[in-house]
Short mmCIF file of N, CA and C in Angstrom, two decimals:
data_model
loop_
_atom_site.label_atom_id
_atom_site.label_comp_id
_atom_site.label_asym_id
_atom_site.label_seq_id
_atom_site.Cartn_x
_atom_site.Cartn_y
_atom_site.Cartn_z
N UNK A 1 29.39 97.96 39.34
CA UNK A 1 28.62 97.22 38.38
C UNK A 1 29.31 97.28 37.02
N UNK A 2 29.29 95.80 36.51
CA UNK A 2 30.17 96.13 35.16
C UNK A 2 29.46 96.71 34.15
N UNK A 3 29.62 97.18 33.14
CA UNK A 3 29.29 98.02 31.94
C UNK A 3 28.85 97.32 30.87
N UNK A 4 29.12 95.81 31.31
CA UNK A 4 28.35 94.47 30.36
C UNK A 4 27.01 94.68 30.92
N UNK A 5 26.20 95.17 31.76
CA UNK A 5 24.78 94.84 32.62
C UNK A 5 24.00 94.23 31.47
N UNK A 6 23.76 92.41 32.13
CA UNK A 6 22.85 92.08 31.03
C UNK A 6 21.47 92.17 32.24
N UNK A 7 20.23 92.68 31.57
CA UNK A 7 18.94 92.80 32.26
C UNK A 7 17.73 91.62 32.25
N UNK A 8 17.68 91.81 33.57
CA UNK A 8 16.51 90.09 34.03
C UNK A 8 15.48 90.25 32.47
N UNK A 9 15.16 89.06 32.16
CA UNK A 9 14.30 88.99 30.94
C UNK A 9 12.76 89.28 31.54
N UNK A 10 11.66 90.12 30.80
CA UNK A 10 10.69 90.10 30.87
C UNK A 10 9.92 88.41 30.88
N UNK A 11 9.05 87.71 31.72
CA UNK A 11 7.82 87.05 31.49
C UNK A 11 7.22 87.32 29.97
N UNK A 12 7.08 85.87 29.59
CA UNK A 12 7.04 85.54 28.31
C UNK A 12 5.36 86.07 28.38
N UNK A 13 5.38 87.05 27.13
CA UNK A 13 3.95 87.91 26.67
C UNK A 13 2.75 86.97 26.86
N UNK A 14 3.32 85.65 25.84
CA UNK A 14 2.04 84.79 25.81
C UNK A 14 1.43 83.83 27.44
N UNK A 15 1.77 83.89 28.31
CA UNK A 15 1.70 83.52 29.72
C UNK A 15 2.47 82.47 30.12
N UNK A 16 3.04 81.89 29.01
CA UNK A 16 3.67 80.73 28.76
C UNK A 16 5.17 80.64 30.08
N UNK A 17 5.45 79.76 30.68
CA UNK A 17 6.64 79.35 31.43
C UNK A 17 7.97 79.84 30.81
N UNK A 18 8.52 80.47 31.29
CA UNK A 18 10.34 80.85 30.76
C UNK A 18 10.48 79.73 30.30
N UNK A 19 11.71 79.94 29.26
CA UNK A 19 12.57 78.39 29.00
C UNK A 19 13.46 78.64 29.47
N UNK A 20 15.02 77.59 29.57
CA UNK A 20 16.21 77.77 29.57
C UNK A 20 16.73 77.83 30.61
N UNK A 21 17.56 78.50 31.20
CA UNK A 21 18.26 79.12 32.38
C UNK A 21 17.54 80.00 32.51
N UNK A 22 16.44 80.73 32.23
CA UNK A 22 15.20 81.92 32.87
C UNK A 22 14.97 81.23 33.28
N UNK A 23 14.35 80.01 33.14
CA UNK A 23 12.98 78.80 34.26
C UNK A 23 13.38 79.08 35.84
N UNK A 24 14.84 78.98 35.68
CA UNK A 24 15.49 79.15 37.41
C UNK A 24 15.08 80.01 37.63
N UNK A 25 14.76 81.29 37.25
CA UNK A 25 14.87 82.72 37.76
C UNK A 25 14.00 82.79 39.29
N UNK A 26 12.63 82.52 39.11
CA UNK A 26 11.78 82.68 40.04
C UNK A 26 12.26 82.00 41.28
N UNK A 27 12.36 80.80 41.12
CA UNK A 27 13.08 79.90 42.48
C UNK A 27 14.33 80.65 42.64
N UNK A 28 14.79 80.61 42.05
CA UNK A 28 16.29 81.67 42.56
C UNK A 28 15.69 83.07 43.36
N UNK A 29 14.95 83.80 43.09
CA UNK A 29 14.17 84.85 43.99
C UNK A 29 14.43 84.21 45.04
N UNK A 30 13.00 83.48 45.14
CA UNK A 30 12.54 82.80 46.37
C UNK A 30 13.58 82.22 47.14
N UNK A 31 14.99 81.13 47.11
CA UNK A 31 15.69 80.59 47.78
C UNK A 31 16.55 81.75 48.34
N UNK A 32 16.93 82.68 47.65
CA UNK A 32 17.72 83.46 48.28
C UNK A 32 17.57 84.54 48.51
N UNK A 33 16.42 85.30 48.32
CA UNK A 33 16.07 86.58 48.63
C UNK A 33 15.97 87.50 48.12
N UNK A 34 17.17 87.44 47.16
CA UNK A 34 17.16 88.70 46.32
C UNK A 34 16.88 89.02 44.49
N UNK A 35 16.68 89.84 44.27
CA UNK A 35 16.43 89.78 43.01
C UNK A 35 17.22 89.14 41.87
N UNK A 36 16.36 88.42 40.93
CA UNK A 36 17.54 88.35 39.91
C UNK A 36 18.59 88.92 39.43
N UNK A 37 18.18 90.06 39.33
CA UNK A 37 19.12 91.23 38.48
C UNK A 37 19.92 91.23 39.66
N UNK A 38 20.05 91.30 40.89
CA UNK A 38 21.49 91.53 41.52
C UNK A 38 22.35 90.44 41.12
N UNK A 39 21.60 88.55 41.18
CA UNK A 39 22.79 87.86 40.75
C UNK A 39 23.14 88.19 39.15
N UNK A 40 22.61 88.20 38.08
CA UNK A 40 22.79 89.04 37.15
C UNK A 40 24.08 90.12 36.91
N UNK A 41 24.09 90.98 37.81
CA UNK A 41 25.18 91.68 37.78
C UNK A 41 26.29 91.20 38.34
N UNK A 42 26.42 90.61 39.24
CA UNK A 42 27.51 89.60 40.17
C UNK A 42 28.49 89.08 38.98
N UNK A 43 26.97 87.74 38.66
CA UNK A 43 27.85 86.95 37.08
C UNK A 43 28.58 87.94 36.05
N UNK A 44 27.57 88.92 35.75
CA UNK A 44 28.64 89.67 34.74
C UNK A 44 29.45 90.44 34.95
N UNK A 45 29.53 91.23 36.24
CA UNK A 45 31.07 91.35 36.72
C UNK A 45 32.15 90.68 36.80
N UNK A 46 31.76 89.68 37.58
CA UNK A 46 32.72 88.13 37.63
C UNK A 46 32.96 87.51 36.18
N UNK A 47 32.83 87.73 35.18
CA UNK A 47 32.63 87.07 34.02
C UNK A 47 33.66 88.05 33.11
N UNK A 48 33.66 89.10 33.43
CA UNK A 48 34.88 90.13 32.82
C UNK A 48 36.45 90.10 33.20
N UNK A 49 36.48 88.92 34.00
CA UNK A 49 37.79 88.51 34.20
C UNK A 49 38.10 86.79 35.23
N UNK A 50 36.98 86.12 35.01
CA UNK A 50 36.99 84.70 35.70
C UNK A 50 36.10 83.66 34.58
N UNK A 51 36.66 82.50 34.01
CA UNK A 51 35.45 81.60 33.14
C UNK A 51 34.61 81.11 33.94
N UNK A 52 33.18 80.72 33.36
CA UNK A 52 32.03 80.62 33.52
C UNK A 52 32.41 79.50 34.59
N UNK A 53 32.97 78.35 34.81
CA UNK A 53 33.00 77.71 35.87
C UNK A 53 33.50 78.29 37.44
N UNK A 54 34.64 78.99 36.97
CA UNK A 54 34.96 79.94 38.41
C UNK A 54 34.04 80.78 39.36
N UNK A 55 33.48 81.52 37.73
CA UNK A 55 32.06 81.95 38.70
C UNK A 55 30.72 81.59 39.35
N UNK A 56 30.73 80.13 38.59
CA UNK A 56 29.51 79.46 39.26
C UNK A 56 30.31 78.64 40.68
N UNK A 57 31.55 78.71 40.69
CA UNK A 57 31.84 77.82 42.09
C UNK A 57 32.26 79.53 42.81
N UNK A 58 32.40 80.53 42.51
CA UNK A 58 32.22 81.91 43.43
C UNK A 58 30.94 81.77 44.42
N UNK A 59 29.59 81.64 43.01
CA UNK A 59 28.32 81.91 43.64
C UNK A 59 27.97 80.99 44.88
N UNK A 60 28.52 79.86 44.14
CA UNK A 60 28.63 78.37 45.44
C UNK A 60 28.96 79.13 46.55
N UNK A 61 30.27 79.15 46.52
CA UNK A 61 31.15 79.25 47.67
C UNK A 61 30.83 80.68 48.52
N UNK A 62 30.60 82.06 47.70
CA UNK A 62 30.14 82.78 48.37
C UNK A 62 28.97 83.41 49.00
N UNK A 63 27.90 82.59 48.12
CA UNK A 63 26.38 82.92 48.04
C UNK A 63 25.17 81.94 48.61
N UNK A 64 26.11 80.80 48.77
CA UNK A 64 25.30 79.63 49.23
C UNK A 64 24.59 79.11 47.91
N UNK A 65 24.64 79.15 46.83
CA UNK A 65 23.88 79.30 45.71
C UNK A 65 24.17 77.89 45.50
N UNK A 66 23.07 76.60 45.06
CA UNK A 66 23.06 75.74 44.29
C UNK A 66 23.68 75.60 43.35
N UNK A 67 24.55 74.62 42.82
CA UNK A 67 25.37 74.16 41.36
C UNK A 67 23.62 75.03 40.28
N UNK A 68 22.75 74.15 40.40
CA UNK A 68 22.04 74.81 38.96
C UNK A 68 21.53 75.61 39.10
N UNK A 69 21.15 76.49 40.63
CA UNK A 69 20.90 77.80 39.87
C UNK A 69 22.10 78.86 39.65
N UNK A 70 23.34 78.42 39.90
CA UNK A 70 24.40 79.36 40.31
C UNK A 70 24.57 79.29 38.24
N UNK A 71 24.62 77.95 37.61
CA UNK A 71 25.40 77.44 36.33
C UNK A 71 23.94 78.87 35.68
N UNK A 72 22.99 78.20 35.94
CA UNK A 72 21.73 79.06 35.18
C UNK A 72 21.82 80.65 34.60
N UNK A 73 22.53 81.10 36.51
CA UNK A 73 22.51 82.78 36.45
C UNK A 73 23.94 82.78 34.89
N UNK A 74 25.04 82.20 35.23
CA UNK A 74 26.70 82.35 34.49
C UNK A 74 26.06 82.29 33.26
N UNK A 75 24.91 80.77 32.94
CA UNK A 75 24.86 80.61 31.00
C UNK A 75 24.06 81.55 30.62
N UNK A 76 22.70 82.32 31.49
CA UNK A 76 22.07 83.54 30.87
C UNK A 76 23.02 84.49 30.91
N UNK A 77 23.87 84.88 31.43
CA UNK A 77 24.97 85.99 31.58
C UNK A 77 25.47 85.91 30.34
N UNK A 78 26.22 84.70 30.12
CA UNK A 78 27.36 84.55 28.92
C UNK A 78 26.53 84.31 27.60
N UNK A 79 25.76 83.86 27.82
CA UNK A 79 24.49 83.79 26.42
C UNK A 79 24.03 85.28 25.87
N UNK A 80 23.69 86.18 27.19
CA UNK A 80 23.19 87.26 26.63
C UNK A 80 24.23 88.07 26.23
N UNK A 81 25.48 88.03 27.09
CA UNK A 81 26.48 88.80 26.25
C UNK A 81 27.11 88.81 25.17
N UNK A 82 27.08 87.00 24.73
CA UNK A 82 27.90 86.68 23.41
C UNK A 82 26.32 87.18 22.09
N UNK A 83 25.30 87.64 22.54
CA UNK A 83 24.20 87.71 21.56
C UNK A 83 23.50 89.09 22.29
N UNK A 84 24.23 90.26 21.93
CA UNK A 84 23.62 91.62 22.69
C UNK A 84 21.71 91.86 22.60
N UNK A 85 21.64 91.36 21.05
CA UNK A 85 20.70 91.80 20.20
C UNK A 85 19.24 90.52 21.76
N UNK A 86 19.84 90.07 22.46
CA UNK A 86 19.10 89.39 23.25
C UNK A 86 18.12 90.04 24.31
#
């Protein structure tokens, strides 16, 4: 696991729907089984030495993962890392 670990975002306090690349999160559960935070760590491993397109055609190619939820997991990855304070 890389040492970037960015962590699945909490459900918004006010009950309100995620925005952004979170909205995917839940369907991403559900289609593939596993928790966010594992693709989470994937992307930001992969992201410490491949650009954000390589790793969304990784997730493709190795994960079965959809173009938008694969792009979703890479831009919350690279979003939360270029903005720690996130």
């Amino acid at each position: 696991m890389s040492a970037r670990r960015v962590f699945a975002p909490d459900p918004p306090a006010d009950g309100s729907k995620p925005k952004g690349p979170a909205s995917y999160f839940a369907s991403i559960e559900q289609a593939y089984g596993h928790p966010v935070q594992e693709w989470l760590d994937i992307a930001a491993d992969r992201l410490a030495d491949h650009p954000h397109m390589q790793v969304v055609a990784y997730l493709k190619a190795e994960h079965g993962m959809g173009h938008g939820h694969a792009n979703a997991i890479v831009a919350y990855v690279r979003a939360a890392l270029a903005d720690p304070a996130r």
